């Protein structure tokens, strides 16, 4: 069973590299259209956003199917989102501006949509950096809080996508719907878990806690020695 899971994971690792192979073939045969640099940016950014959506989709799938092994694929897809986002950034720095930092600085100042891209990439970078198991153990509860920022990264990436396009907005709108549906699912699960937690508290304790909160019952004073 473990061998099958590892074999499936290995296949996923190879499949996730196919978009890059496809892009390299199109570059080699000059199939990127009249504006190859822009096509390079969009395709790498698209795949980063797609893997980000797949990462967010793992928790709903895991909740519905009760398959705990999905957590391994969440890490895998998250790392590929970082991988394609890094290529997207390198394409901007190298292919678009040839590492001319003065022009890059001016472009960042004059193009506010880049700020959202930087925010999204910064969060994804931190999540990738803290994805190993040793980081999870060392950070404890802080690890979960940090990794919840993935939703902020997704929203920032979509704003970055929307803002830079001047034409067909169908694709960023499609990703927006997916992200907000996934975020809505997480909110519903959180509300449900919160209600279940309240129901598990004994009735007497709930009444006492409510009374103390409203100031009806005050904490008993300590006995003087």
PDB file of C-alpha atoms in Angstrom, residues 19-220:
ATOM      1  CA  UNK A  19       3.224  22.404 -18.231  1.00  0.00           C
ATOM      2  CA  UNK A  20       6.857  23.500 -18.070  1.00  0.00           C
ATOM      3  CA  UNK A  21       7.828  20.956 -20.742  1.00  0.00           C
ATOM      4  CA  UNK A  22       4.954  22.155 -22.924  1.00  0.00           C
ATOM      5  CA  UNK A  23       6.105  25.762 -22.481  1.00  0.00           C
ATOM      6  CA  UNK A  24       9.706  24.860 -23.386  1.00  0.00           C
ATOM      7  CA  UNK A  25       8.488  23.152 -26.587  1.00  0.00           C
ATOM      8  CA  UNK A  26       6.474  26.245 -27.556  1.00  0.00           C
ATOM      9  CA  UNK A  27       9.529  28.448 -26.901  1.00  0.00           C
ATOM     10  CA  UNK A  28      11.733  26.175 -29.034  1.00  0.00           C
ATOM     11  CA  UNK A  29       9.255  26.203 -31.947  1.00  0.00           C
ATOM     12  CA  UNK A  30       8.362  29.906 -31.537  1.00  0.00           C
ATOM     13  CA  UNK A  31       4.709  29.188 -30.726  1.00  0.00           C
ATOM     14  CA  UNK A  32       4.194  31.939 -28.129  1.00  0.00           C
ATOM     15  CA  UNK A  33       2.526  34.380 -30.529  1.00  0.00           C
ATOM     16  CA  UNK A  34       3.340  37.970 -31.400  1.00  0.00           C
ATOM     17  CA  UNK A  35       4.285  38.886 -27.791  1.00  0.00           C
ATOM     18  CA  UNK A  36       6.283  35.926 -26.458  1.00  0.00           C
ATOM     19  CA  UNK A  37       7.398  37.667 -23.248  1.00  0.00           C
ATOM     20  CA  UNK A  38       3.820  38.443 -22.243  1.00  0.00           C
ATOM     21  CA  UNK A  39       2.724  34.906 -23.155  1.00  0.00           C
ATOM     22  CA  UNK A  40       5.545  33.539 -20.984  1.00  0.00           C
ATOM     23  CA  UNK A  41       4.410  35.665 -18.016  1.00  0.00           C
ATOM     24  CA  UNK A  42       0.757  34.722 -18.363  1.00  0.00           C
ATOM     25  CA  UNK A  43       1.324  30.985 -18.759  1.00  0.00           C
ATOM     26  CA  UNK A  44       3.701  30.707 -15.804  1.00  0.00           C
ATOM     27  CA  UNK A  45       1.422  32.881 -13.674  1.00  0.00           C
ATOM     28  CA  UNK A  46      -1.612  30.819 -14.717  1.00  0.00           C
ATOM     29  CA  UNK A  47       0.001  27.562 -13.650  1.00  0.00           C
ATOM     30  CA  UNK A  48       1.107  29.029 -10.347  1.00  0.00           C
ATOM     31  CA  UNK A  49      -2.486  30.123  -9.672  1.00  0.00           C
ATOM     32  CA  UNK A  50      -3.856  26.737 -10.782  1.00  0.00           C
ATOM     33  CA  UNK A  51      -1.606  24.870  -8.380  1.00  0.00           C
ATOM     34  CA  UNK A  52      -2.557  27.348  -5.666  1.00  0.00           C
ATOM     35  CA  UNK A  53      -6.231  26.514  -6.287  1.00  0.00           C
ATOM     36  CA  UNK A  54      -5.436  22.788  -6.212  1.00  0.00           C
ATOM     37  CA  UNK A  55      -3.675  23.299  -2.877  1.00  0.00           C
ATOM     38  CA  UNK A  56      -6.746  25.053  -1.477  1.00  0.00           C
ATOM     39  CA  UNK A  57      -9.015  22.310  -2.844  1.00  0.00           C
ATOM     40  CA  UNK A  58      -7.248  19.556  -0.901  1.00  0.00           C
ATOM     41  CA  UNK A  59      -8.929  20.350   2.437  1.00  0.00           C
ATOM     42  CA  UNK A  60     -12.502  20.218   1.029  1.00  0.00           C
ATOM     43  CA  UNK A  61     -11.669  16.985  -0.818  1.00  0.00           C
ATOM     44  CA  UNK A  62     -10.124  15.538   2.341  1.00  0.00           C
ATOM     45  CA  UNK A  63     -13.177  16.583   4.396  1.00  0.00           C
ATOM     46  CA  UNK A  64     -15.620  14.997   1.934  1.00  0.00           C
ATOM     47  CA  UNK A  65     -13.679  11.792   1.205  1.00  0.00           C
ATOM     48  CA  UNK A  66     -12.190  11.327   4.733  1.00  0.00           C
ATOM     49  CA  UNK A  67      -8.868  10.401   3.076  1.00  0.00           C
ATOM     50  CA  UNK A  68      -6.135  11.779   5.338  1.00  0.00           C
ATOM     51  CA  UNK A  69      -3.417  10.959   2.813  1.00  0.00           C
ATOM     52  CA  UNK A  70      -4.449  14.030   0.816  1.00  0.00           C
ATOM     53  CA  UNK A  71      -2.271  16.192   3.088  1.00  0.00           C
ATOM     54  CA  UNK A  72       0.845  14.941   1.267  1.00  0.00           C
ATOM     55  CA  UNK A  73      -0.545  16.173  -2.051  1.00  0.00           C
ATOM     56  CA  UNK A  74      -1.420  19.535  -0.518  1.00  0.00           C
ATOM     57  CA  UNK A  75       2.274  20.032   0.225  1.00  0.00           C
ATOM     58  CA  UNK A  76       3.222  18.848  -3.273  1.00  0.00           C
ATOM     59  CA  UNK A  77       0.813  21.194  -5.064  1.00  0.00           C
ATOM     60  CA  UNK A  78       1.814  24.056  -2.790  1.00  0.00           C
ATOM     61  CA  UNK A  79       5.477  23.588  -3.665  1.00  0.00           C
ATOM     62  CA  UNK A  80       4.628  23.524  -7.372  1.00  0.00           C
ATOM     63  CA  UNK A  81       2.648  26.751  -6.945  1.00  0.00           C
ATOM     64  CA  UNK A  82       5.839  28.254  -5.489  1.00  0.00           C
ATOM     65  CA  UNK A  83       7.931  26.715  -8.288  1.00  0.00           C
ATOM     66  CA  UNK A  84       5.855  28.226 -11.102  1.00  0.00           C
ATOM     67  CA  UNK A  85       5.513  31.530  -9.234  1.00  0.00           C
ATOM     68  CA  UNK A  86       9.329  31.662  -8.985  1.00  0.00           C
ATOM     69  CA  UNK A  87       9.633  31.035 -12.736  1.00  0.00           C
ATOM     70  CA  UNK A  88       7.020  33.762 -13.288  1.00  0.00           C
ATOM     71  CA  UNK A  89       9.131  36.166 -11.210  1.00  0.00           C
ATOM     72  CA  UNK A  90      12.357  35.166 -12.982  1.00  0.00           C
ATOM     73  CA  UNK A  91      10.657  35.698 -16.336  1.00  0.00           C
ATOM     74  CA  UNK A  92       9.759  39.236 -15.252  1.00  0.00           C
ATOM     75  CA  UNK A  93      13.281  39.990 -14.003  1.00  0.00           C
ATOM     76  CA  UNK A  94      15.247  38.328 -16.822  1.00  0.00           C
ATOM     77  CA  UNK A  95      13.126  38.148 -19.984  1.00  0.00           C
ATOM     78  CA  UNK A  96      11.233  41.398 -19.447  1.00  0.00           C
ATOM     79  CA  UNK A  97      13.836  43.675 -17.801  1.00  0.00           C
ATOM     80  CA  UNK A  98      17.188  41.852 -18.199  1.00  0.00           C
ATOM     81  CA  UNK A  99      17.961  42.464 -14.480  1.00  0.00           C
ATOM     82  CA  UNK A 100      18.048  46.252 -15.001  1.00  0.00           C
ATOM     83  CA  UNK A 101      17.189  47.087 -11.404  1.00  0.00           C
ATOM     84  CA  UNK A 102      16.627  50.817 -11.952  1.00  0.00           C
ATOM     85  CA  UNK A 103      13.943  50.127 -14.568  1.00  0.00           C
ATOM     86  CA  UNK A 104      12.485  47.367 -12.379  1.00  0.00           C
ATOM     87  CA  UNK A 105      12.233  49.789  -9.446  1.00  0.00           C
ATOM     88  CA  UNK A 106      10.473  52.409 -11.590  1.00  0.00           C
ATOM     89  CA  UNK A 107       8.116  49.761 -12.949  1.00  0.00           C
ATOM     90  CA  UNK A 108       7.195  48.592  -9.445  1.00  0.00           C
ATOM     91  CA  UNK A 109       6.496  52.182  -8.319  1.00  0.00           C
ATOM     92  CA  UNK A 110       4.390  52.998 -11.394  1.00  0.00           C
ATOM     93  CA  UNK A 111       2.531  49.658 -11.524  1.00  0.00           C
ATOM     94  CA  UNK A 112       0.560  49.041  -8.296  1.00  0.00           C
ATOM     95  CA  UNK A 113      -0.625  45.631  -9.542  1.00  0.00           C
ATOM     96  CA  UNK A 114       2.943  44.390  -9.023  1.00  0.00           C
ATOM     97  CA  UNK A 115       2.607  45.079  -5.276  1.00  0.00           C
ATOM     98  CA  UNK A 116      -0.104  42.437  -5.038  1.00  0.00           C
ATOM     99  CA  UNK A 117       2.097  40.010  -6.960  1.00  0.00           C
ATOM    100  CA  UNK A 118       4.964  40.672  -4.540  1.00  0.00           C
ATOM    101  CA  UNK A 119       2.615  40.121  -1.573  1.00  0.00           C
ATOM    102  CA  UNK A 120       1.348  36.830  -3.017  1.00  0.00           C
ATOM    103  CA  UNK A 121       4.862  35.615  -3.797  1.00  0.00           C
ATOM    104  CA  UNK A 122       6.179  36.610  -0.360  1.00  0.00           C
ATOM    105  CA  UNK A 123       3.489  34.549   1.358  1.00  0.00           C
ATOM    106  CA  UNK A 124       3.995  31.550  -0.950  1.00  0.00           C
ATOM    107  CA  UNK A 125       7.744  31.778  -0.337  1.00  0.00           C
ATOM    108  CA  UNK A 126       7.216  31.627   3.449  1.00  0.00           C
ATOM    109  CA  UNK A 127       4.801  28.708   3.104  1.00  0.00           C
ATOM    110  CA  UNK A 128       7.266  26.784   0.925  1.00  0.00           C
ATOM    111  CA  UNK A 129      10.073  27.537   3.383  1.00  0.00           C
ATOM    112  CA  UNK A 130       8.041  26.155   6.304  1.00  0.00           C
ATOM    113  CA  UNK A 131       6.489  23.186   4.467  1.00  0.00           C
ATOM    114  CA  UNK A 132       8.881  20.432   5.728  1.00  0.00           C
ATOM    115  CA  UNK A 133       7.772  18.318   8.697  1.00  0.00           C
ATOM    116  CA  UNK A 134      10.594  19.595  10.912  1.00  0.00           C
ATOM    117  CA  UNK A 135       9.327  23.178  10.440  1.00  0.00           C
ATOM    118  CA  UNK A 136       5.805  22.074  11.384  1.00  0.00           C
ATOM    119  CA  UNK A 137       7.066  20.458  14.593  1.00  0.00           C
ATOM    120  CA  UNK A 138       9.259  23.396  15.509  1.00  0.00           C
ATOM    121  CA  UNK A 139       6.615  26.069  14.891  1.00  0.00           C
ATOM    122  CA  UNK A 140       3.778  24.222  16.623  1.00  0.00           C
ATOM    123  CA  UNK A 141       0.445  26.074  16.522  1.00  0.00           C
ATOM    124  CA  UNK A 142       2.069  29.030  14.743  1.00  0.00           C
ATOM    125  CA  UNK A 143       2.531  26.806  11.673  1.00  0.00           C
ATOM    126  CA  UNK A 144      -1.228  26.532  11.087  1.00  0.00           C
ATOM    127  CA  UNK A 145      -1.740  30.255  11.560  1.00  0.00           C
ATOM    128  CA  UNK A 146       0.989  31.014   9.027  1.00  0.00           C
ATOM    129  CA  UNK A 147      -0.317  28.540   6.456  1.00  0.00           C
ATOM    130  CA  UNK A 148      -3.813  30.043   6.620  1.00  0.00           C
ATOM    131  CA  UNK A 149      -2.285  33.046   4.831  1.00  0.00           C
ATOM    132  CA  UNK A 150      -2.539  31.000   1.635  1.00  0.00           C
ATOM    133  CA  UNK A 151      -6.009  32.515   1.124  1.00  0.00           C
ATOM    134  CA  UNK A 152      -4.555  36.018   1.269  1.00  0.00           C
ATOM    135  CA  UNK A 153      -1.922  34.915  -1.261  1.00  0.00           C
ATOM    136  CA  UNK A 154      -4.627  33.570  -3.583  1.00  0.00           C
ATOM    137  CA  UNK A 155      -6.722  36.762  -3.362  1.00  0.00           C
ATOM    138  CA  UNK A 156      -3.616  38.951  -3.900  1.00  0.00           C
ATOM    139  CA  UNK A 157      -2.622  36.838  -6.923  1.00  0.00           C
ATOM    140  CA  UNK A 158      -6.092  37.227  -8.447  1.00  0.00           C
ATOM    141  CA  UNK A 159      -6.037  41.015  -7.936  1.00  0.00           C
ATOM    142  CA  UNK A 160      -2.566  41.029  -9.530  1.00  0.00           C
ATOM    143  CA  UNK A 161      -4.004  39.076 -12.475  1.00  0.00           C
ATOM    144  CA  UNK A 162      -7.120  41.267 -12.871  1.00  0.00           C
ATOM    145  CA  UNK A 163      -5.255  44.543 -12.648  1.00  0.00           C
ATOM    146  CA  UNK A 164      -2.622  43.827 -15.287  1.00  0.00           C
ATOM    147  CA  UNK A 165      -5.001  42.530 -17.974  1.00  0.00           C
ATOM    148  CA  UNK A 166      -6.599  44.888 -20.485  1.00  0.00           C
ATOM    149  CA  UNK A 167      -9.092  42.714 -22.284  1.00  0.00           C
ATOM    150  CA  UNK A 168     -10.587  39.296 -21.652  1.00  0.00           C
ATOM    151  CA  UNK A 169     -11.103  38.919 -17.890  1.00  0.00           C
ATOM    152  CA  UNK A 170     -12.785  35.504 -18.110  1.00  0.00           C
ATOM    153  CA  UNK A 171      -9.860  33.522 -16.689  1.00  0.00           C
ATOM    154  CA  UNK A 172      -9.163  35.677 -13.599  1.00  0.00           C
ATOM    155  CA  UNK A 173     -12.936  35.774 -12.960  1.00  0.00           C
ATOM    156  CA  UNK A 174     -13.017  31.969 -13.143  1.00  0.00           C
ATOM    157  CA  UNK A 175     -10.175  31.667 -10.620  1.00  0.00           C
ATOM    158  CA  UNK A 176     -11.878  34.247  -8.377  1.00  0.00           C
ATOM    159  CA  UNK A 177     -15.038  32.137  -8.237  1.00  0.00           C
ATOM    160  CA  UNK A 178     -13.048  28.999  -7.387  1.00  0.00           C
ATOM    161  CA  UNK A 179     -11.048  30.700  -4.617  1.00  0.00           C
ATOM    162  CA  UNK A 180     -14.111  32.306  -3.015  1.00  0.00           C
ATOM    163  CA  UNK A 181     -16.046  29.024  -3.147  1.00  0.00           C
ATOM    164  CA  UNK A 182     -13.154  27.227  -1.438  1.00  0.00           C
ATOM    165  CA  UNK A 183     -12.861  30.019   1.122  1.00  0.00           C
ATOM    166  CA  UNK A 184     -16.620  29.805   1.718  1.00  0.00           C
ATOM    167  CA  UNK A 185     -16.307  26.073   2.331  1.00  0.00           C
ATOM    168  CA  UNK A 186     -13.634  26.669   4.964  1.00  0.00           C
ATOM    169  CA  UNK A 187     -15.803  29.290   6.673  1.00  0.00           C
ATOM    170  CA  UNK A 188     -18.766  26.871   6.795  1.00  0.00           C
ATOM    171  CA  UNK A 189     -16.560  24.122   8.274  1.00  0.00           C
ATOM    172  CA  UNK A 190     -15.218  26.569  10.867  1.00  0.00           C
ATOM    173  CA  UNK A 191     -18.745  27.633  11.877  1.00  0.00           C
ATOM    174  CA  UNK A 192     -19.891  24.003  12.091  1.00  0.00           C
ATOM    175  CA  UNK A 193     -16.901  23.002  14.238  1.00  0.00           C
ATOM    176  CA  UNK A 194     -17.482  25.982  16.505  1.00  0.00           C
ATOM    177  CA  UNK A 195     -21.112  24.996  17.021  1.00  0.00           C
ATOM    178  CA  UNK A 196     -20.141  21.391  17.758  1.00  0.00           C
ATOM    179  CA  UNK A 197     -17.574  22.580  20.290  1.00  0.00           C
ATOM    180  CA  UNK A 198     -20.241  24.606  22.108  1.00  0.00           C
ATOM    181  CA  UNK A 199     -22.607  21.627  22.113  1.00  0.00           C
ATOM    182  CA  UNK A 200     -19.939  19.429  23.729  1.00  0.00           C
ATOM    183  CA  UNK A 201     -19.690  21.741  26.778  1.00  0.00           C
ATOM    184  CA  UNK A 202     -21.957  20.502  29.611  1.00  0.00           C
ATOM    185  CA  UNK A 203     -25.128  22.570  30.092  1.00  0.00           C
ATOM    186  CA  UNK A 204     -24.205  23.705  33.607  1.00  0.00           C
ATOM    187  CA  UNK A 205     -20.817  24.961  32.456  1.00  0.00           C
ATOM    188  CA  UNK A 206     -22.405  26.822  29.522  1.00  0.00           C
ATOM    189  CA  UNK A 207     -24.897  28.575  31.814  1.00  0.00           C
ATOM    190  CA  UNK A 208     -22.163  29.433  34.315  1.00  0.00           C
ATOM    191  CA  UNK A 209     -19.857  30.757  31.583  1.00  0.00           C
ATOM    192  CA  UNK A 210     -22.700  32.870  30.137  1.00  0.00           C
ATOM    193  CA  UNK A 211     -23.595  34.233  33.569  1.00  0.00           C
ATOM    194  CA  UNK A 212     -19.971  35.159  34.311  1.00  0.00           C
ATOM    195  CA  UNK A 213     -19.688  36.823  30.912  1.00  0.00           C
ATOM    196  CA  UNK A 214     -22.768  38.965  31.581  1.00  0.00           C
ATOM    197  CA  UNK A 215     -21.572  39.870  35.066  1.00  0.00           C
ATOM    198  CA  UNK A 216     -24.396  38.054  36.869  1.00  0.00           C
ATOM    199  CA  UNK A 217     -21.942  35.852  38.742  1.00  0.00           C
ATOM    200  CA  UNK A 218     -18.627  37.213  39.888  1.00  0.00           C
ATOM    201  CA  UNK A 219     -15.583  35.198  40.693  1.00  0.00           C
ATOM    202  CA  UNK A 220     -15.593  34.151  44.356  1.00  0.00           C
TER     203      UNK A 220
END
